[in-house]
Short mmCIF file of C-alpha atoms and ligand atoms in Angstrom, two decimals:
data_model
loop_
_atom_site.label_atom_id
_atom_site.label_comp_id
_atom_site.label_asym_id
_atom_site.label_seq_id
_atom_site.Cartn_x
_atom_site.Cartn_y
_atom_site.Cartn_z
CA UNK A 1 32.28 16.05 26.79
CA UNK A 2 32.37 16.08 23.16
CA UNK A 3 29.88 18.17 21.38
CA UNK A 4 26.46 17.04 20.63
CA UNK A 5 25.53 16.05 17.20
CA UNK A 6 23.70 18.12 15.44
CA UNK A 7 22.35 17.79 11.42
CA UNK A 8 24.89 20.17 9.54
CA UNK A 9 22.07 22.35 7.17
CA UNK A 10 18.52 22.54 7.15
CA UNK A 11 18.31 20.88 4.15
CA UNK A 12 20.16 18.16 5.71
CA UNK A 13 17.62 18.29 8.43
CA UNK A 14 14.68 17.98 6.08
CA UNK A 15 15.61 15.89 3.74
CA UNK A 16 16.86 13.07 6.45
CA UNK A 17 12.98 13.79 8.42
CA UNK A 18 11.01 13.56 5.36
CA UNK A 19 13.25 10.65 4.37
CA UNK A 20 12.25 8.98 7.47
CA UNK A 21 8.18 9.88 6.74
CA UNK A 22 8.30 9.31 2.99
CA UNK A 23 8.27 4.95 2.50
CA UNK A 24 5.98 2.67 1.47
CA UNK A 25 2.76 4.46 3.24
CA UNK A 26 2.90 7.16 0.49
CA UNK A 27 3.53 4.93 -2.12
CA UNK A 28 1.54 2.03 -1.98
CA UNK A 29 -1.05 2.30 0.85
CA UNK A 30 -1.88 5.63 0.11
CA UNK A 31 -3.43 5.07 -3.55
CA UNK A 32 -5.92 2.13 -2.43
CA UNK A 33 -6.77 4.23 0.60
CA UNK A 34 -7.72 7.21 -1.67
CA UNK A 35 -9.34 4.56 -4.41
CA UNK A 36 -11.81 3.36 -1.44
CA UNK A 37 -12.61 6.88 -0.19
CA UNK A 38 -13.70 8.32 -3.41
CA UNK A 39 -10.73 10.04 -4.32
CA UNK A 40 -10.36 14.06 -3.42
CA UNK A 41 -12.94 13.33 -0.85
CA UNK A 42 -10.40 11.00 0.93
CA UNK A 43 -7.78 13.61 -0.07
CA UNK A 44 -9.44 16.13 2.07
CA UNK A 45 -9.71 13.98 4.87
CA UNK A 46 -6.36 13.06 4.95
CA UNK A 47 -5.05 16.87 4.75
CA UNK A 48 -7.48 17.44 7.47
CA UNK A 49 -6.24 14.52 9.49
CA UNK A 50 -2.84 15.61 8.91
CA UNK A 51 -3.18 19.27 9.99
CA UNK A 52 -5.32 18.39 13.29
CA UNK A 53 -3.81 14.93 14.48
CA UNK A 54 -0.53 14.75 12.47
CA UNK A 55 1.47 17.89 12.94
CA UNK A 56 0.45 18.57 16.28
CA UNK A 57 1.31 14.85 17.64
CA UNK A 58 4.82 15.15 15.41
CA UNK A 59 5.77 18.38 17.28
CA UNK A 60 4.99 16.54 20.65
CA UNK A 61 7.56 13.62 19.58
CA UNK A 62 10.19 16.82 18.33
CA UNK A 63 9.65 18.94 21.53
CA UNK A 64 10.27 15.84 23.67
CA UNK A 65 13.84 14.93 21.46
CA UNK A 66 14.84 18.07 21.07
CA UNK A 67 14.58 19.28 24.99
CA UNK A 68 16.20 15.96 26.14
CA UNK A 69 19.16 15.76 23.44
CA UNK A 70 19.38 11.97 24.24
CA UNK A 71 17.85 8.77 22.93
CA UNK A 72 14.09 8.33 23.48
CA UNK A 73 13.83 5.82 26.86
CA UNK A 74 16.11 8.82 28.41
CA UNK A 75 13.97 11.42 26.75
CA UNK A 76 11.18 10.19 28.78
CA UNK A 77 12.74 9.75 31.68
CA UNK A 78 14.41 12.75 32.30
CA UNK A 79 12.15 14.99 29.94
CA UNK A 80 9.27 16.23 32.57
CA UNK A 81 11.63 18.14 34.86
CA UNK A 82 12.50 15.22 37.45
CA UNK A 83 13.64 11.68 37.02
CA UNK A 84 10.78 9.39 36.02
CA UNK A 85 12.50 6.22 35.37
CA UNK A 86 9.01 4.18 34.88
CA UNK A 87 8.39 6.04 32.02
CA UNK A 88 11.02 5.35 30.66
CA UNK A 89 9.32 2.05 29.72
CA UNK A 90 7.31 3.59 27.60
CA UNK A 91 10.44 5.00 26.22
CA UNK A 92 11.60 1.59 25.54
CA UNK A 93 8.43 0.50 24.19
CA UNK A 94 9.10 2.57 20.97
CA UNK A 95 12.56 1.58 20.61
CA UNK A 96 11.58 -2.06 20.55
CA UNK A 97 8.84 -1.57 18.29
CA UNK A 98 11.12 0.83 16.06
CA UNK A 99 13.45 -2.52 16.10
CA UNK A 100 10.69 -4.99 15.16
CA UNK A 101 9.31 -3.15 12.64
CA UNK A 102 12.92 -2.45 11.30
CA UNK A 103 13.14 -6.68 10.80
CA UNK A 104 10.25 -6.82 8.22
CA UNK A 105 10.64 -3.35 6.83
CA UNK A 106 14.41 -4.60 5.95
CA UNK A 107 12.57 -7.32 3.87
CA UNK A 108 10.52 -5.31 2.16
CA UNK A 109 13.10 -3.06 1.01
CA UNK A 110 15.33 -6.26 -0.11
CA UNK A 111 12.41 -7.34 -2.02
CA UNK A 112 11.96 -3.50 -3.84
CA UNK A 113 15.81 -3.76 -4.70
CA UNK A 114 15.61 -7.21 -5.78
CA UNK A 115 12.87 -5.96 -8.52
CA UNK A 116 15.12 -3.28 -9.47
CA UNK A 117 17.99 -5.40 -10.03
CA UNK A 118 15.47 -8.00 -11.77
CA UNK A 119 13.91 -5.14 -14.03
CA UNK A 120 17.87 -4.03 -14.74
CA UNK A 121 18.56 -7.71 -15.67
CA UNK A 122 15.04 -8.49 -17.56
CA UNK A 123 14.22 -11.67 -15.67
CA UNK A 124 11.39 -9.72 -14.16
CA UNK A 125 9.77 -9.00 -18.35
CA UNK A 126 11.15 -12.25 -19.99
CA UNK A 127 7.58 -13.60 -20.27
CA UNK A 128 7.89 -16.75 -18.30
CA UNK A 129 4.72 -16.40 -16.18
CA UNK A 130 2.24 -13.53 -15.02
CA UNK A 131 3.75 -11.13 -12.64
CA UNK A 132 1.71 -12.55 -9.79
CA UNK A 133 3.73 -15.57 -10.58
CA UNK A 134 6.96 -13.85 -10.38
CA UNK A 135 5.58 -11.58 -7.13
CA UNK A 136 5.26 -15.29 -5.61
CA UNK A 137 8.74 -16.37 -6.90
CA UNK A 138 10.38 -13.33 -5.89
CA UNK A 139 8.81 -12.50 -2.56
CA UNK A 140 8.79 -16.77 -1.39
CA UNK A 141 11.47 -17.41 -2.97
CA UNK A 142 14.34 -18.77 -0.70
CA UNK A 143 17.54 -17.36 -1.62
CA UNK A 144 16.53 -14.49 -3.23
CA UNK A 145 14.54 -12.44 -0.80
CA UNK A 146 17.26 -13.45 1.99
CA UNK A 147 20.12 -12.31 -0.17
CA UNK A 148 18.56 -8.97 -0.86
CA UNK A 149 17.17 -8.75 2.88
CA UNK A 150 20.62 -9.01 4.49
CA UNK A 151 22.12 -7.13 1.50
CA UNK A 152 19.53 -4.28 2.86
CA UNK A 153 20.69 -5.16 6.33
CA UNK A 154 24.55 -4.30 5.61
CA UNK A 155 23.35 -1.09 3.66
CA UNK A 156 21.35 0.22 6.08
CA UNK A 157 23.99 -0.17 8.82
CA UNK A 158 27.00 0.96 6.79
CA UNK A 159 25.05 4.36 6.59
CA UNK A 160 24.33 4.34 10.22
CA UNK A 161 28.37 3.72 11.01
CA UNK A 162 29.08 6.51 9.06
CA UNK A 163 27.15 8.79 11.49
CA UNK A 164 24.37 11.32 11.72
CA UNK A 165 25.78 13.70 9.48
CA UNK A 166 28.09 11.75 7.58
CA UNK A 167 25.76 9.06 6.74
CA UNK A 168 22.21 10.26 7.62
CA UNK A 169 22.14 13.51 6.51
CA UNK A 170 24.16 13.43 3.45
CA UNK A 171 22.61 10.51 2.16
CA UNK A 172 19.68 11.79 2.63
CA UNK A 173 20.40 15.31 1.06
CA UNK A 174 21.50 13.13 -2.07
CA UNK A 175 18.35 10.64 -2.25
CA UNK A 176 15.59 12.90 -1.19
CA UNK A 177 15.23 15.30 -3.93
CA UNK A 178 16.48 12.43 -6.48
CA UNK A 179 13.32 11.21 -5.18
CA UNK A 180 10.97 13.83 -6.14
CA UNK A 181 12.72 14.33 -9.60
CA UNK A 182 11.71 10.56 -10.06
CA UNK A 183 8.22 10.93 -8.86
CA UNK A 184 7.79 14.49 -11.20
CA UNK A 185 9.30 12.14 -14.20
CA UNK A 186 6.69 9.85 -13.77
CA UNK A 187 4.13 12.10 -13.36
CA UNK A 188 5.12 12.92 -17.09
CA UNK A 189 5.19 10.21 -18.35
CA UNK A 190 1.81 8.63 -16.69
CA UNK A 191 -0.13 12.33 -17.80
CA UNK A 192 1.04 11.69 -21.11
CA UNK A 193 -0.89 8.62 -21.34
CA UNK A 194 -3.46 7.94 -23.86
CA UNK A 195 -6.87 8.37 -21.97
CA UNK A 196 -4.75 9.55 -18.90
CA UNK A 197 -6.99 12.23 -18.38
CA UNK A 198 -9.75 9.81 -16.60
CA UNK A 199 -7.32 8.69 -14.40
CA UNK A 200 -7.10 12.64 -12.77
CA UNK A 201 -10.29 13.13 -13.07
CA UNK A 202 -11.15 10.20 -10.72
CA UNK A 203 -8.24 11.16 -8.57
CA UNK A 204 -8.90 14.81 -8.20
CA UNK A 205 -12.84 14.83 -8.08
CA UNK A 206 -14.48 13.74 -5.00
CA UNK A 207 -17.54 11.32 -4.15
CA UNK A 208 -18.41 12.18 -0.73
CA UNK A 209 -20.85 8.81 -1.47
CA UNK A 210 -17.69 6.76 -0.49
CA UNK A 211 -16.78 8.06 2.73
CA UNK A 212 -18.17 6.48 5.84
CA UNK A 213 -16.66 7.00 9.74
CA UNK A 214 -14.19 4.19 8.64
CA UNK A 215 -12.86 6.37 6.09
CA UNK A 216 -11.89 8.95 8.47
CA UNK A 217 -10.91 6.92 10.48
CA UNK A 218 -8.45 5.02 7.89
CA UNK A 219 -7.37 8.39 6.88
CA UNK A 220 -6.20 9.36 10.86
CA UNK A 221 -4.42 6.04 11.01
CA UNK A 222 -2.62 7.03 7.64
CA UNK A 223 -1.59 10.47 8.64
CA UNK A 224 0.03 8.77 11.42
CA UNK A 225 1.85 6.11 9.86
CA UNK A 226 2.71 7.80 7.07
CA UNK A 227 4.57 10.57 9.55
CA UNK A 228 5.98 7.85 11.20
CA UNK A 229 5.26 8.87 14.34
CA UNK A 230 5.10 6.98 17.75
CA UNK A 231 8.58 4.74 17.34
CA UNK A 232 10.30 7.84 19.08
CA UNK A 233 11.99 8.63 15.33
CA UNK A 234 11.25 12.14 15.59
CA UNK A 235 12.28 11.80 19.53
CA UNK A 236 15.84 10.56 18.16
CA UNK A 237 16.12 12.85 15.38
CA UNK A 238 14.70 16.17 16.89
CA UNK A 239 17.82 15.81 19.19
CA UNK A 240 19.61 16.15 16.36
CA UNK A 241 18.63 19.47 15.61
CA UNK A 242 19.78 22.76 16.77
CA UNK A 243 18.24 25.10 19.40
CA UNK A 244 17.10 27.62 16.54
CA UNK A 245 15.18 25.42 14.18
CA UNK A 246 11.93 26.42 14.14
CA UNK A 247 9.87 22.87 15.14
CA UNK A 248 7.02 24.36 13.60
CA UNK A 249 8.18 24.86 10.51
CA UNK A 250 9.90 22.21 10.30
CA UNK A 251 7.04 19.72 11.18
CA UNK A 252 4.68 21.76 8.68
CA UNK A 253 7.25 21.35 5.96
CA UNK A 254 7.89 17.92 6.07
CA UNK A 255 4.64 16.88 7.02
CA UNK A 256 3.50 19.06 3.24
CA UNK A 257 6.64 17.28 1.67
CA UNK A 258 5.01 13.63 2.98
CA UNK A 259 1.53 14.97 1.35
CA UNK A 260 2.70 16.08 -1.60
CA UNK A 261 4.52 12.64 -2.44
CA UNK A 262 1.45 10.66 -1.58
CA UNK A 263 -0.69 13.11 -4.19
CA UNK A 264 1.99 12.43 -6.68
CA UNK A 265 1.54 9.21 -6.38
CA UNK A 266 -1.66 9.07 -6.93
CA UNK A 267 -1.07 11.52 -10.11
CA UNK A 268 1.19 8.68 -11.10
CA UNK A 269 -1.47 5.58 -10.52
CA UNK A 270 -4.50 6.62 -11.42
CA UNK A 271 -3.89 7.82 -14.95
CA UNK A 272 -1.72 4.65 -16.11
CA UNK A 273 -4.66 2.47 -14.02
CA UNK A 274 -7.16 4.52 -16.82
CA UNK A 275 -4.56 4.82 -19.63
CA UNK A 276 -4.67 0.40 -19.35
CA UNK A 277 -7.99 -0.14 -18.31
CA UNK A 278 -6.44 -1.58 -15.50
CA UNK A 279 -9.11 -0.61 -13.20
CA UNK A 280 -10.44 -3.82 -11.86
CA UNK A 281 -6.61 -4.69 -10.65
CA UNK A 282 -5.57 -4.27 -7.15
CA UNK A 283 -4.18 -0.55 -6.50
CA UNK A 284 -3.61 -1.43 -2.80
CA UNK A 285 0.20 -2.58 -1.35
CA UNK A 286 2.68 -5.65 -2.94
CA UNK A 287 -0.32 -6.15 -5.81
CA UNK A 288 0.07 -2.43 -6.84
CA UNK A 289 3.90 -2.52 -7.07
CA UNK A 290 4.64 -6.01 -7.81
CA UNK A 291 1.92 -6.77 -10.47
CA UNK A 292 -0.54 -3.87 -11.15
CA UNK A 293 2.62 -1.11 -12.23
CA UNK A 294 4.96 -3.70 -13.77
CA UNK A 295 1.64 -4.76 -16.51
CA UNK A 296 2.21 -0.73 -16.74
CA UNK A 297 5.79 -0.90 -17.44
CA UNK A 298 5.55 -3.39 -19.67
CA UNK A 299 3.07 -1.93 -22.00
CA UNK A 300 5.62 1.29 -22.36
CA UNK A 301 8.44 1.41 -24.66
CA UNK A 302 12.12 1.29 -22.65
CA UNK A 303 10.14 -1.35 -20.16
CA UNK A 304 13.64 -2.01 -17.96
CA UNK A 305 14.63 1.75 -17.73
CA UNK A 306 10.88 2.59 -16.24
CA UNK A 307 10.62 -0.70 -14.56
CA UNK A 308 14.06 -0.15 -12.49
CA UNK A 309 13.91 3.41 -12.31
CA UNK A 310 10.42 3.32 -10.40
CA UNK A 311 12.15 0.22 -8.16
CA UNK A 312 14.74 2.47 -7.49
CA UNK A 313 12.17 5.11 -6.22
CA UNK A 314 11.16 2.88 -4.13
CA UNK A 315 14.06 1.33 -2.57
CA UNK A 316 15.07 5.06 -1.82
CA UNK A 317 11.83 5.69 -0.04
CA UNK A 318 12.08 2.01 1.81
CA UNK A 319 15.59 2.40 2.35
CA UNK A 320 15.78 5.75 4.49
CA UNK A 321 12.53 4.75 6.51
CA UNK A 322 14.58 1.89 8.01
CA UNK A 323 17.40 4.22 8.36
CA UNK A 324 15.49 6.27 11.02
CA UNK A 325 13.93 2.93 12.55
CA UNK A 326 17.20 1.32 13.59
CA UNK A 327 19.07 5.14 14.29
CA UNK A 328 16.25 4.97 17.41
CA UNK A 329 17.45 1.55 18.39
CA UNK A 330 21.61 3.08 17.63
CA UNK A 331 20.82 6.16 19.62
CA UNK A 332 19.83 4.07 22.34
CA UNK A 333 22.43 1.70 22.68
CA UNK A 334 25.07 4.45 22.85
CA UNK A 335 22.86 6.71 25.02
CA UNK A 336 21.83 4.09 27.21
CA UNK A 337 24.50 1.94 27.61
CA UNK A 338 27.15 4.16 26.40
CA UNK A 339 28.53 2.33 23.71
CA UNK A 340 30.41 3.83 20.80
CA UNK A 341 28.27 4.27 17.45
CA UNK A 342 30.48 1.49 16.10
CA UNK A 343 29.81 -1.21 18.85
CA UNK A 344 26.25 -0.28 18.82
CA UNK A 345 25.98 -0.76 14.78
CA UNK A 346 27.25 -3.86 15.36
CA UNK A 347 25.32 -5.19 18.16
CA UNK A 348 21.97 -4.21 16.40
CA UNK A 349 23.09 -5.23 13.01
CA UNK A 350 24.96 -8.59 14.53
CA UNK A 351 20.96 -8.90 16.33
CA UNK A 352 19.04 -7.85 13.04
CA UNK A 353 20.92 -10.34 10.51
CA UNK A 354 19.43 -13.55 11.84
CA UNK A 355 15.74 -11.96 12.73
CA UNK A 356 15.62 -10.62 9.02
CA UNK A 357 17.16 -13.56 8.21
CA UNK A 358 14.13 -15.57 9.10
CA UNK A 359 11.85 -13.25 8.41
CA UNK A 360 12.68 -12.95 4.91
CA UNK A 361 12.07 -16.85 4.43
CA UNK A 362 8.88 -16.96 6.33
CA UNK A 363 6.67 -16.64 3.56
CA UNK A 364 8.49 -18.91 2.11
CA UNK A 365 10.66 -21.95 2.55
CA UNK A 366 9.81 -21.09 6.58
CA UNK A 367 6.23 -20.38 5.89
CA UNK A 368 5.24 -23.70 7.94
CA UNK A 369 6.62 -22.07 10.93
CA UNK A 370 3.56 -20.25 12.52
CA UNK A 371 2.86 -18.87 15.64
CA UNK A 372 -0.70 -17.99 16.39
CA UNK A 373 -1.88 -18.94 12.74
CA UNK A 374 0.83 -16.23 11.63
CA UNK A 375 4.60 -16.55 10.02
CA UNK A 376 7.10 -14.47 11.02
CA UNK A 377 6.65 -11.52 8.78
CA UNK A 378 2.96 -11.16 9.64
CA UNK A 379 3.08 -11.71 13.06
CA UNK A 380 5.17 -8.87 13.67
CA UNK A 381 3.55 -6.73 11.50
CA UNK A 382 0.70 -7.52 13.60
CA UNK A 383 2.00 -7.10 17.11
CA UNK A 384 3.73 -3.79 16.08
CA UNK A 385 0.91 -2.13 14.45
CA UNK A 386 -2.26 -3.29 16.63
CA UNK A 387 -0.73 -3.01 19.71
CA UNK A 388 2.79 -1.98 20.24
CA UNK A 389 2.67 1.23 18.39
CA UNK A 390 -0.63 2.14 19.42
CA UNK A 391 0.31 2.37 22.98
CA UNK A 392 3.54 4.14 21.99
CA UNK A 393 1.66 6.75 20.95
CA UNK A 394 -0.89 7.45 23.43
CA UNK A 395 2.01 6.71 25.74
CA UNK A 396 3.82 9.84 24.05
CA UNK A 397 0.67 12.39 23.84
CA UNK A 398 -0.18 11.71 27.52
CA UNK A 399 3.61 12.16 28.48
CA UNK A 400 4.39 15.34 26.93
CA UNK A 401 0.55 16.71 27.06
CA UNK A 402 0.05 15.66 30.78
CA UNK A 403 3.11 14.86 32.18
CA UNK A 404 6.21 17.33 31.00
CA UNK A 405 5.42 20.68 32.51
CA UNK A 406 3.87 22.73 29.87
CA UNK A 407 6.54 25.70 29.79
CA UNK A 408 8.91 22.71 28.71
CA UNK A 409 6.68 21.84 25.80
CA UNK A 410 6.12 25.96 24.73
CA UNK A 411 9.57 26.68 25.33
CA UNK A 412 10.39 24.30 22.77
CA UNK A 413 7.60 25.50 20.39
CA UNK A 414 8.76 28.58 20.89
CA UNK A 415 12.59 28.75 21.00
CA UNK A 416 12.19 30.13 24.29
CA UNK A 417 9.72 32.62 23.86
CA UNK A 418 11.82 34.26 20.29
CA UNK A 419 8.99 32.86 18.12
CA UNK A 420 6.06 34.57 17.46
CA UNK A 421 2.52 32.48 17.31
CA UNK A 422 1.78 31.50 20.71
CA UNK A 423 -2.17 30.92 20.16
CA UNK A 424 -1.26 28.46 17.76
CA UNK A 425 1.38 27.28 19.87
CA UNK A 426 -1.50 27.16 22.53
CA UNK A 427 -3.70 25.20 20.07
CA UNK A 428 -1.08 22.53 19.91
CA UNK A 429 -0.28 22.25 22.87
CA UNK A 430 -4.46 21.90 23.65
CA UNK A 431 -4.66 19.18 20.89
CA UNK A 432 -1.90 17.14 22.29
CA UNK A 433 -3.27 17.21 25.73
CA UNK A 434 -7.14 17.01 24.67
CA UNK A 435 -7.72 15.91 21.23
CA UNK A 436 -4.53 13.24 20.11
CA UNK A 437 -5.15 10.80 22.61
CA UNK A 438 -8.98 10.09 21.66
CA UNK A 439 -8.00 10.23 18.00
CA UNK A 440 -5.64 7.61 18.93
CA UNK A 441 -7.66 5.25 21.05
CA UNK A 442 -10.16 5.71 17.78
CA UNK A 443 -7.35 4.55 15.34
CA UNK A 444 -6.31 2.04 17.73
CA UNK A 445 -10.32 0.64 18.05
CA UNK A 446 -10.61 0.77 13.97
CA UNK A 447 -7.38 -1.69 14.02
CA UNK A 448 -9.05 -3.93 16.26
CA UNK A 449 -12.18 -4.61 14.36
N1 LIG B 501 6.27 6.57 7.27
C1 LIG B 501 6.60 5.40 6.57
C2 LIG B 501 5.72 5.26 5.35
O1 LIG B 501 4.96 6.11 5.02
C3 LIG B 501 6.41 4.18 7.36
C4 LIG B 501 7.26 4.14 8.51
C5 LIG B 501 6.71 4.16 9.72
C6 LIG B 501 8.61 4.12 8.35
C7 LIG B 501 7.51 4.17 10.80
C8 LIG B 501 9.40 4.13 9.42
C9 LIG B 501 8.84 4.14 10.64
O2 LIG B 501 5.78 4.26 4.72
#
């Protein structure tokens, strides 16, 4: 047997898990969330919801990968001491929702490079219409949004073919800190706006008026999207890493490293929102980045090198989140069915080209083509997020809180008993059993309403 894979460094490790947490949660949910809970009040919250729900729940996902070494359907199966080949549906349940989501996460991230390549060329600032008419031209557009979706497509799979350390990891080692050296550059430049100052103020100064239970609420469901977690990513990838990684530590340090990108973010938004009395436009999702920041980047001198450099952000943070998404289908496919990486790139890429395909035209020229009042791109956006990954998640907190044998979960926790901690290793192990699955059905419920 050859030997496993494993990531090569620790910062290979981190850099690859926080690329997989770090996408378009921090950077364009996470401002409107914060806008609508009154700022540092919402701030709190989420840290809160982060420590109690998000770290615990993300070491249940990396005790799970880690003990089984294998893809996450055979994680579950074999991970609670005997064969339990029905969970392993539950297994599968997060691979197929890792692949869905992977479909119109692939056309978001064409549509982020396709505004960095439009910023580069200047047809995005050449005047000829508002920038919600270009968002409209750009995102249902026909040949554009397909060419950069399957352009995204052959990206994301070339990385994948070139393995878990040789494409994973040292991508990620390369993008991830460019990625915070963009985010601290714009933190410049946005604090160095004109009347910048009441920007940070609102930010970082909480109204405790604006949170309601549906705050908190919206804050849980944040922690636990923005973490990624219940696709069996951190499954897949915790079987990357070696038996004396600290899970712990590494769960705390990317899930701080997640945080501290979605705080920069809102050091970056707020203050050019103030600085351009831009206050009344939308802060939340494709009006944020598509018309709210580019009225930003317009108004500065060097519009093009902002304009692309923030798109390029972006695609970074887009781009490795659908790298981890389809390495849970890849790791499956070779794990399951014992294919070579190769034949199982090209099976899920050769399956993803014509879904994304469509999916990247439904809003537009396909946007007559509905199913249950919804076109392709909402539909599984939908499916995955109010009901699919929902279960996946419970599914995963029952499994390894209820159903792996707890000296499986600690041993992990613990590197076999050479860590020190074990009340708080206790404490997590309580949470996962006791407190995730409520907080889940409760994020699940506030989805539904
Ligand atoms: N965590 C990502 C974000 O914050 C979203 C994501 C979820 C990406 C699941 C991949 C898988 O945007």
């Amino acid at each position: 047997m050859s030997a496993p894979v494993e990531f090569k460094s620790r910062l290979g490790l981190i850099a690859a898990t926080v690329g997989s947490a770090v996408g378009l949660g921090n950077i364009w949910r996470f401002p409107a969330e914060a806008q609508s809970g009154g700022g540092a009040s919402f701030l709190l919250i989420y840290i809160g919801c982060v420590l109690v729900l998000g770290i615990p729940v993300a070491l249940a996902e990396m005790a799970l990968g880690r003990q089984a070494k294998t893809d996450s359907v055979g994680a579950f199966v074999d991970g609670a001491g005997r064969r339990r080949p029905a969970w392993g549906a539950m297994g599968a349940l997060g691979v197929l929702t890792a692949f869905l989501v992977s479909v119109f996460y692939l056309v978001v991230t064409g549509w982020t490079f396709e505004y960095m390549v439009e910023s580069v060329t200047g047809g995005l600032y050449d005047g000829s219409g508002t920038f919600t008419d270009k968002m409209h031209q750009y995102v249902q557009g026909s040949t554009g949004p397909l060419v950069y979706t399957l352009l995204m497509v052959v990206l994301n799979f070339s990385v994948l073919l070139a393995g878990v350390t040789k494409g994973i990891e040292r991508l990620s080692a390369w993008l991830m800190p460019l990625l915070f050296v963009l985010l601290l550059v714009f933190c410049v430049v946005s604090l160095s706006l004109p009347g910048a100052w009441d920007g940070v103020v609102f930010f970082l100064s909480p109204d405790f008026s604006r949170v309601t239970a549906t705050t908190v609420v919206s804050a849980l469901g944040q922690a636990f999207f923005s973490l990624s977690l219940g696709f069996g990513i951190l499954v897949t990838y915790a079987g990357y890493f070696p038996a004396r990684t600290s899970l712990l530590r590494t769960a705390t340090t990317v899930s701080l490293l997640d945080l501290l990108v979605a705080v920069l973010m809102g050091i970056i938004v707020f203050p050019a929102v103030a600085a351009f009395s831009l206050q009344d436009h939308s802060l939340a999702g494709t009006a944020l980045v598509f018309v709210t920041l580019p009225e930003v980047f317009a108004s500065l001198p060097a519009t093009a090198v902002w304009s692309a450099l923030f798109f390029l952000l972006l695609s970074i943070a887009a781009l490795t989140s659908t790298i981890s998404l389809t390495e849970v289908v890849i790791k499956c496919l070779i794990d399951r069915l014992h294919m070579s990486r190769r034949r199982a790139c090209l099976l899920a890429g050769g399956l993803l080209l014509p879904l994304c395909a469509v999916c990247s035209m439904s809003m537009g020229p396909l946007s007559g083509y509905k199913v249950a009042g919804l076109n392709m791109f909402d539909l599984l956006d939908q499916v995955t997020a109010n009901f699919m990954l929902p279960i996946s998640a419970l599914g995963l907190c029952i499994y390894v809180g209820w159903v792996m044998p707890r000296t499986t979960f600690m041993n992990q926790l613990t590197n076999h008993g050479t860590l020190k901690g074990r009340p708080l290793f206790r404490a997590v192990a309580m949470t996962v059993r006791w407190v995730a699955p409520p907080l889940i059905l409760l994020i699940w419920i506030n989805t539904l309403l």
